[in-house]
Coordinates of C-alpha atoms and ligand atoms in Angstrom, one line a residue:
D1 CA 25.6 29.2 -67.5
F2 CA 22.0 28.0 -67.6
P3 CA 20.3 27.9 -71.0
P4 CA 18.7 31.3 -71.9
E5 CA 15.1 30.0 -71.2
D6 CA 16.2 28.8 -67.7
S7 CA 18.1 32.1 -66.7
D8 CA 15.9 32.5 -63.6
Y9 CA 17.9 29.7 -62.0
H10 CA 20.9 31.1 -60.0
N11 CA 24.4 30.1 -61.1
F12 CA 27.1 30.1 -58.4
T13 CA 28.0 33.7 -58.9
E14 CA 24.4 34.7 -58.9
L15 CA 23.8 32.7 -55.8
T16 CA 26.8 34.4 -54.0
E17 CA 25.4 37.8 -54.8
V18 CA 22.0 37.0 -53.5
V19 CA 23.6 35.7 -50.3
D20 CA 25.8 38.7 -49.9
R21 CA 23.0 41.2 -50.6
T22 CA 20.6 39.5 -48.3
V23 CA 23.1 39.6 -45.4
A24 CA 24.1 43.2 -46.2
E25 CA 20.3 44.2 -46.2
H26 CA 19.6 42.3 -42.9
P27 CA 22.7 42.7 -40.6
D28 CA 20.4 42.5 -37.6
I29 CA 19.5 38.8 -38.2
A30 CA 21.6 37.4 -40.9
T31 CA 25.4 36.5 -41.1
K32 CA 27.3 34.7 -43.7
S33 CA 30.3 32.4 -43.0
V34 CA 32.5 30.3 -45.3
I35 CA 32.8 26.8 -43.6
G36 CA 35.3 25.4 -46.2
S37 CA 36.0 25.0 -49.9
S38 CA 35.0 22.7 -52.6
Y39 CA 37.5 20.5 -54.4
R40 CA 38.1 23.3 -57.0
G41 CA 38.2 26.0 -54.4
R42 CA 34.7 27.4 -54.5
D43 CA 33.3 28.9 -51.1
L44 CA 31.0 26.5 -49.1
M45 CA 28.7 29.2 -47.6
A46 CA 26.6 29.0 -44.5
V47 CA 24.1 31.8 -43.7
R48 CA 23.0 32.1 -40.0
I49 CA 19.6 33.7 -39.5
S50 CA 18.3 34.5 -35.9
S51 CA 17.4 37.5 -33.9
D52 CA 20.2 36.9 -31.5
V53 CA 22.8 37.7 -34.4
K54 CA 25.4 38.5 -31.8
A55 CA 25.0 36.3 -28.9
D56 CA 25.2 32.5 -29.0
E57 CA 22.3 31.7 -26.7
D58 CA 21.3 28.2 -26.2
K59 CA 18.4 28.0 -28.8
P60 CA 17.5 25.1 -30.9
E61 CA 19.2 25.2 -34.3
V62 CA 17.9 24.0 -37.6
L63 CA 20.0 23.2 -40.6
F64 CA 19.0 23.3 -44.3
T65 CA 21.4 21.8 -46.8
H66 CA 21.1 22.3 -50.5
S67 CA 22.4 20.8 -53.8
Q68 CA 24.5 17.8 -52.7
H69 CA 23.7 16.6 -56.2
A70 CA 24.8 18.9 -59.0
R71 CA 21.9 18.5 -61.5
E72 CA 19.3 19.3 -58.6
H73 CA 19.2 22.9 -59.3
L74 CA 15.7 23.6 -58.0
T75 CA 17.1 22.9 -54.5
V76 CA 19.4 26.1 -54.8
E77 CA 16.1 28.1 -55.7
M78 CA 14.7 26.6 -52.5
A79 CA 17.5 28.0 -50.6
V80 CA 17.1 31.5 -52.3
Y81 CA 13.3 31.3 -51.3
L82 CA 14.1 30.4 -47.6
L83 CA 16.6 33.3 -47.3
D84 CA 13.9 35.7 -48.6
L85 CA 11.1 34.1 -46.6
F86 CA 12.9 34.4 -43.3
T87 CA 14.7 37.8 -43.8
E88 CA 11.6 39.5 -45.2
G89 CA 9.3 37.9 -42.8
Y90 CA 11.1 39.0 -39.5
G91 CA 9.3 41.9 -38.2
S92 CA 6.4 41.8 -40.6
D93 CA 5.0 38.2 -40.1
P94 CA 4.6 37.4 -36.4
R95 CA 4.9 33.7 -36.8
I96 CA 8.3 34.0 -38.5
T97 CA 9.3 36.7 -36.1
G98 CA 8.5 34.4 -33.3
L99 CA 10.6 31.5 -34.9
L100 CA 13.6 33.7 -35.5
D101 CA 13.4 35.0 -31.9
S102 CA 13.5 31.5 -30.5
R103 CA 15.6 29.5 -33.0
V104 CA 18.7 29.6 -35.1
I105 CA 18.4 28.7 -38.7
W106 CA 21.5 27.7 -40.8
I107 CA 21.1 27.6 -44.6
L108 CA 23.9 26.1 -46.6
P109 CA 22.6 27.0 -50.1
N110 CA 25.0 25.0 -52.2
V111 CA 27.3 22.3 -50.7
N112 CA 28.4 21.0 -54.2
P113 CA 29.2 24.2 -56.3
D114 CA 31.8 22.5 -58.5
G115 CA 29.2 20.0 -59.6
S116 CA 26.5 22.7 -60.1
E117 CA 28.8 24.8 -62.3
Y118 CA 30.1 21.8 -64.3
D119 CA 26.5 20.7 -65.0
I120 CA 25.8 24.0 -66.8
A121 CA 29.2 25.0 -68.0
T122 CA 28.6 24.3 -71.7
G123 CA 25.1 26.0 -71.8
S124 CA 23.4 22.7 -72.0
Y125 CA 22.7 20.2 -69.2
R126 CA 25.3 17.5 -68.5
H127 CA 23.0 15.4 -66.0
W128 CA 26.0 15.6 -63.6
R129 CA 25.3 14.3 -60.0
K130 CA 28.6 14.0 -58.1
N131 CA 31.3 16.5 -57.0
R132 CA 34.3 17.1 -59.3
Q133 CA 37.0 15.4 -57.3
P134 CA 39.4 13.3 -59.4
N135 CA 39.9 9.6 -58.4
P136 CA 43.3 8.0 -58.4
R137 CA 44.3 5.6 -61.3
T138 CA 41.3 6.3 -63.4
T139 CA 39.9 9.1 -65.6
A140 CA 36.4 8.8 -63.7
I141 CA 35.7 12.0 -61.8
G142 CA 33.6 12.5 -58.8
T143 CA 32.3 11.1 -55.5
D144 CA 28.5 10.9 -54.7
M145 CA 28.5 13.2 -51.7
N146 CA 25.2 11.5 -50.5
R147 CA 27.0 8.2 -50.2
N148 CA 30.2 9.5 -48.5
W149 CA 29.0 10.3 -45.0
D150 CA 30.6 8.5 -42.1
Y151 CA 27.8 6.4 -40.8
N152 CA 27.6 2.7 -42.0
W153 CA 29.7 3.8 -45.0
G154 CA 29.4 1.3 -47.8
C155 CA 27.7 -1.2 -45.4
C156 CA 24.8 -2.6 -47.2
R157 CA 25.0 -2.4 -51.1
G158 CA 23.5 1.0 -51.1
S159 CA 26.3 2.6 -52.9
S160 CA 29.1 1.6 -55.3
G161 CA 33.0 1.2 -54.9
L162 CA 33.4 1.9 -58.6
P163 CA 34.7 5.5 -59.2
S164 CA 32.8 5.6 -62.5
S165 CA 29.5 4.9 -60.8
I166 CA 27.0 7.8 -60.1
V167 CA 26.7 6.4 -56.6
Y168 CA 30.5 6.1 -56.0
R169 CA 30.9 6.3 -52.2
G170 CA 34.4 7.7 -52.4
S171 CA 37.8 6.2 -51.1
A172 CA 36.8 6.7 -47.5
P173 CA 34.0 8.3 -45.4
E174 CA 34.3 12.1 -45.7
S175 CA 37.0 11.7 -48.5
A176 CA 35.0 14.4 -50.4
P177 CA 36.3 17.8 -49.1
E178 CA 32.8 19.2 -49.4
V179 CA 31.3 16.4 -47.1
K180 CA 34.1 16.8 -44.7
A181 CA 33.5 20.5 -44.4
V182 CA 29.8 20.2 -43.8
A183 CA 30.3 17.4 -41.3
D184 CA 33.0 19.5 -39.5
F185 CA 30.5 22.4 -39.4
V186 CA 27.8 20.2 -37.8
R187 CA 30.3 18.7 -35.3
S188 CA 31.2 22.4 -34.4
R189 CA 27.7 22.9 -33.2
V190 CA 28.3 20.6 -30.3
V191 CA 28.6 23.0 -27.3
D192 CA 29.4 21.9 -23.8
G193 CA 28.7 18.3 -25.1
E194 CA 25.3 19.2 -26.5
Q195 CA 24.4 19.3 -30.2
R196 CA 22.6 22.6 -30.7
I197 CA 21.3 21.5 -34.1
T198 CA 17.9 19.5 -33.4
T199 CA 16.6 19.1 -36.9
A200 CA 17.6 19.3 -40.4
I201 CA 16.4 19.0 -44.1
D202 CA 18.5 18.0 -46.9
W203 CA 17.1 19.2 -50.2
H204 CA 17.1 17.1 -53.4
T205 CA 15.0 16.6 -56.5
Y206 CA 13.0 14.8 -57.8
G207 CA 10.0 12.7 -56.8
E208 CA 7.9 14.9 -54.4
L209 CA 8.9 12.7 -51.4
I210 CA 9.7 13.3 -47.8
L211 CA 12.2 10.7 -46.6
W212 CA 13.4 9.9 -43.1
P213 CA 16.2 7.6 -41.7
Y214 CA 17.4 4.9 -41.9
G215 CA 18.3 4.3 -45.5
Y216 CA 20.7 1.5 -45.0
T217 CA 18.1 -1.0 -43.7
Y218 CA 14.4 -1.8 -44.2
N219 CA 13.9 -1.9 -40.4
E220 CA 12.2 0.9 -38.7
V221 CA 13.7 0.1 -35.1
E222 CA 17.3 -0.5 -35.2
P223 CA 20.3 0.2 -32.9
G224 CA 20.2 4.0 -32.4
M225 CA 16.5 4.3 -33.6
S226 CA 13.9 3.5 -30.9
R227 CA 10.3 3.1 -31.6
D228 CA 9.6 6.6 -30.3
E229 CA 12.3 8.1 -32.4
Y230 CA 11.2 6.4 -35.5
D231 CA 7.6 7.5 -34.8
T232 CA 8.6 10.9 -34.2
H233 CA 10.4 11.0 -37.6
A234 CA 7.3 9.3 -39.3
E235 CA 4.6 11.4 -37.7
L236 CA 6.5 14.9 -38.4
G237 CA 7.2 13.6 -41.9
R238 CA 3.5 12.8 -42.5
L239 CA 2.5 16.2 -40.9
M240 CA 4.8 18.1 -43.4
A241 CA 3.6 15.9 -46.3
R242 CA -0.1 17.0 -45.6
T243 CA 1.0 20.5 -46.2
N244 CA 2.9 20.0 -49.6
G245 CA 1.4 16.9 -51.1
Y246 CA 4.7 15.0 -51.1
T247 CA 4.7 11.3 -50.3
P248 CA 6.2 10.6 -46.7
Q249 CA 8.3 7.3 -46.3
Q250 CA 11.3 5.8 -44.8
S251 CA 14.3 6.4 -47.1
S252 CA 14.8 2.7 -47.7
D253 CA 11.3 2.3 -49.0
L254 CA 12.6 4.1 -52.1
Y255 CA 15.8 2.0 -52.3
I256 CA 18.6 1.0 -49.9
T257 CA 21.4 3.6 -49.6
D258 CA 24.4 3.7 -47.2
G259 CA 26.6 6.6 -46.2
T260 CA 23.8 9.3 -46.7
I261 CA 23.6 12.5 -44.8
N262 CA 20.3 11.4 -43.4
D263 CA 21.8 8.3 -41.7
W264 CA 24.8 10.2 -40.3
L265 CA 22.8 13.2 -39.0
W266 CA 20.6 10.8 -36.9
G267 CA 23.0 7.9 -36.4
E268 CA 25.9 10.1 -35.3
Q269 CA 24.4 13.4 -34.3
R270 CA 20.9 12.5 -33.2
I271 CA 19.5 15.2 -35.3
F272 CA 16.0 14.6 -36.4
N273 CA 16.2 14.9 -40.2
Y274 CA 14.7 14.4 -43.6
T275 CA 15.5 14.4 -47.3
F276 CA 12.9 16.4 -49.2
E277 CA 12.7 15.4 -53.0
M278 CA 11.2 18.3 -54.6
Y279 CA 9.1 18.7 -57.9
P280 CA 8.4 17.0 -60.3
R281 CA 6.9 13.7 -59.3
S282 CA 8.3 12.0 -62.3
A283 CA 10.3 12.5 -65.5
A284 CA 7.2 13.6 -67.3
G285 CA 7.3 16.8 -65.1
G286 CA 10.8 17.7 -66.4
G287 CA 12.9 15.3 -64.3
F288 CA 16.0 17.1 -63.0
Y289 CA 15.3 20.2 -65.3
P290 CA 11.9 21.5 -64.8
P291 CA 11.3 24.8 -66.5
A292 CA 12.2 28.0 -64.6
S293 CA 8.6 28.9 -64.8
V294 CA 7.9 26.5 -61.8
I295 CA 10.4 28.0 -59.3
P296 CA 7.9 30.4 -57.6
R297 CA 5.2 27.7 -57.2
E298 CA 7.6 24.8 -56.2
T299 CA 9.5 26.7 -53.8
A300 CA 6.6 28.4 -52.0
R301 CA 4.8 25.0 -52.0
N302 CA 7.2 24.1 -49.0
R303 CA 6.6 27.2 -46.9
E304 CA 4.0 25.7 -44.5
A305 CA 6.0 22.5 -44.2
V306 CA 9.2 24.5 -43.3
L307 CA 7.5 26.6 -40.8
Q308 CA 5.8 23.6 -39.0
F309 CA 9.2 21.9 -39.0
L310 CA 10.7 24.9 -37.3
E311 CA 7.9 25.0 -34.7
Y312 CA 8.9 21.5 -33.6
A313 CA 12.6 22.2 -33.6
D314 CA 12.7 22.7 -29.8
C315 CA 11.1 19.3 -29.1
P316 CA 10.4 17.1 -32.2
Q317 CA 8.9 14.2 -29.9
R318 CA 6.1 16.6 -29.0
V319 CA 4.6 15.5 -32.5
I320 CA 3.9 12.1 -30.8
G321 CA 2.7 13.6 -27.6
K322 CA 6.0 13.0 -25.7
E323 CA 8.6 15.1 -24.2
A324 CA 12.2 14.5 -25.0
Ligands
3K0_1 N1 18.1 13.0 -55.2 S1 18.3 11.5 -55.4 O1 19.8 11.1 -55.7 O2 17.5 11.1 -56.7 N2 17.7 10.6 -54.3 C1 18.5 10.6 -53.1 C2 17.7 9.7 -52.0 C3 18.3 10.0 -50.6 C4 17.9 8.9 -49.7 O3 17.3 7.9 -50.1 O4 18.3 9.2 -48.4 C5 19.9 9.7 -53.2 O5 19.7 8.7 -53.9 O6 20.8 10.2 -52.7
ZN2 ZN1 19.8 14.1 -55.0

C-alpha cells in the first residue's frame, strides 16, 4: 500500500470501491464495465457517464485514460476527481448538466493496475513504470505500454527493443494485454463505420505539459496530419494550457516517441487527443511522488481545461474557426 503519509492516494482496491460507489449512487448517468484484464488478472474498468445512460444515441464521446505508467499515481487521483466532478455536477451545475446531456464521457481510471500495485507493494516506492508482463528468455519484466500501440510501432528510435529498458516497446504492437484491451475498446466505439469517440486525453505525470501528436516525427504536417488538423490540435492545446498553466507543445518537442497512444488515437482512429503531464513541473516538486497534500489542488487545476475540452468534442476544428 502507499506509505502512511500518502494514504490519501487510492490503491487499486480503494479505486474500485470509489468506482462502484459512484456508479451505485448515480445509476441514472453512470455505468461501469470491465473491458478486459491486466496480465495478472485485475479488472480494466471503464466508467460511462452520460444522461442517456440507457440509449446509445449518436453523441460525441470523449475518452480519458489514466495510469499507463505505474508510478504516475496522481493520474488515478485525476480520474477520481473527474468521476466526482461529473456525477456531482449533473443536475446542479448547468454547464456540466449540458455537457452530460450532449456527450458521452468514458473514464478508464487505471489501465495498468498491476504496475500501480507493484510500485507500492512493499510500502515504499519502487519507481516502476511498465506493466508486469514477463518477457521470454529474460528475467526482465514489463512492457512500456506507451510504446506498444499499433501506429508506427518501433519506427523511429523512440522506444527500445531491449526488455530491460523502461521504454521497451514489447514483442509486437498490442503485445501488452492491457494495451490490446484498451485498443479493442476504442475500436468497439466504431458504430456504422463511424468512430463515436472524437477526443481523448491520456493522463501522465510529470512536467506540467499538454502534448499533442505526432510523437514519432518532428514534423507538424505528415501523412495523416493536415495543416488544419495540426492547427486544431495546437490551438485547442494552447487554449487548455491557458487555463491550467501547463506548457503546450507537440509531443516530439519533448523527445521522439514511437508506439504511443497519442499517435495511435490520431493516426489510426482520427481522435483528436492529448497527453497531459500533470504536476509537478520538475523533480524538485516531488517528481513522480508529490505529497498527497497536493491532490485536491492539482486535480482541480484541470477542471476548466477538461470542461472546455468537452465543449469542443462535437467539432474540435471549431477552435480554428472551421467546420469538420
Ligand atoms: N509520462 S512520461 O513517461 O514521463 N512521458 C510520456 C510522454 C508521452 C508522449 O511524449 O507522447 C512518455 O514518455 O510516454
Ligand atoms: Zn507517463
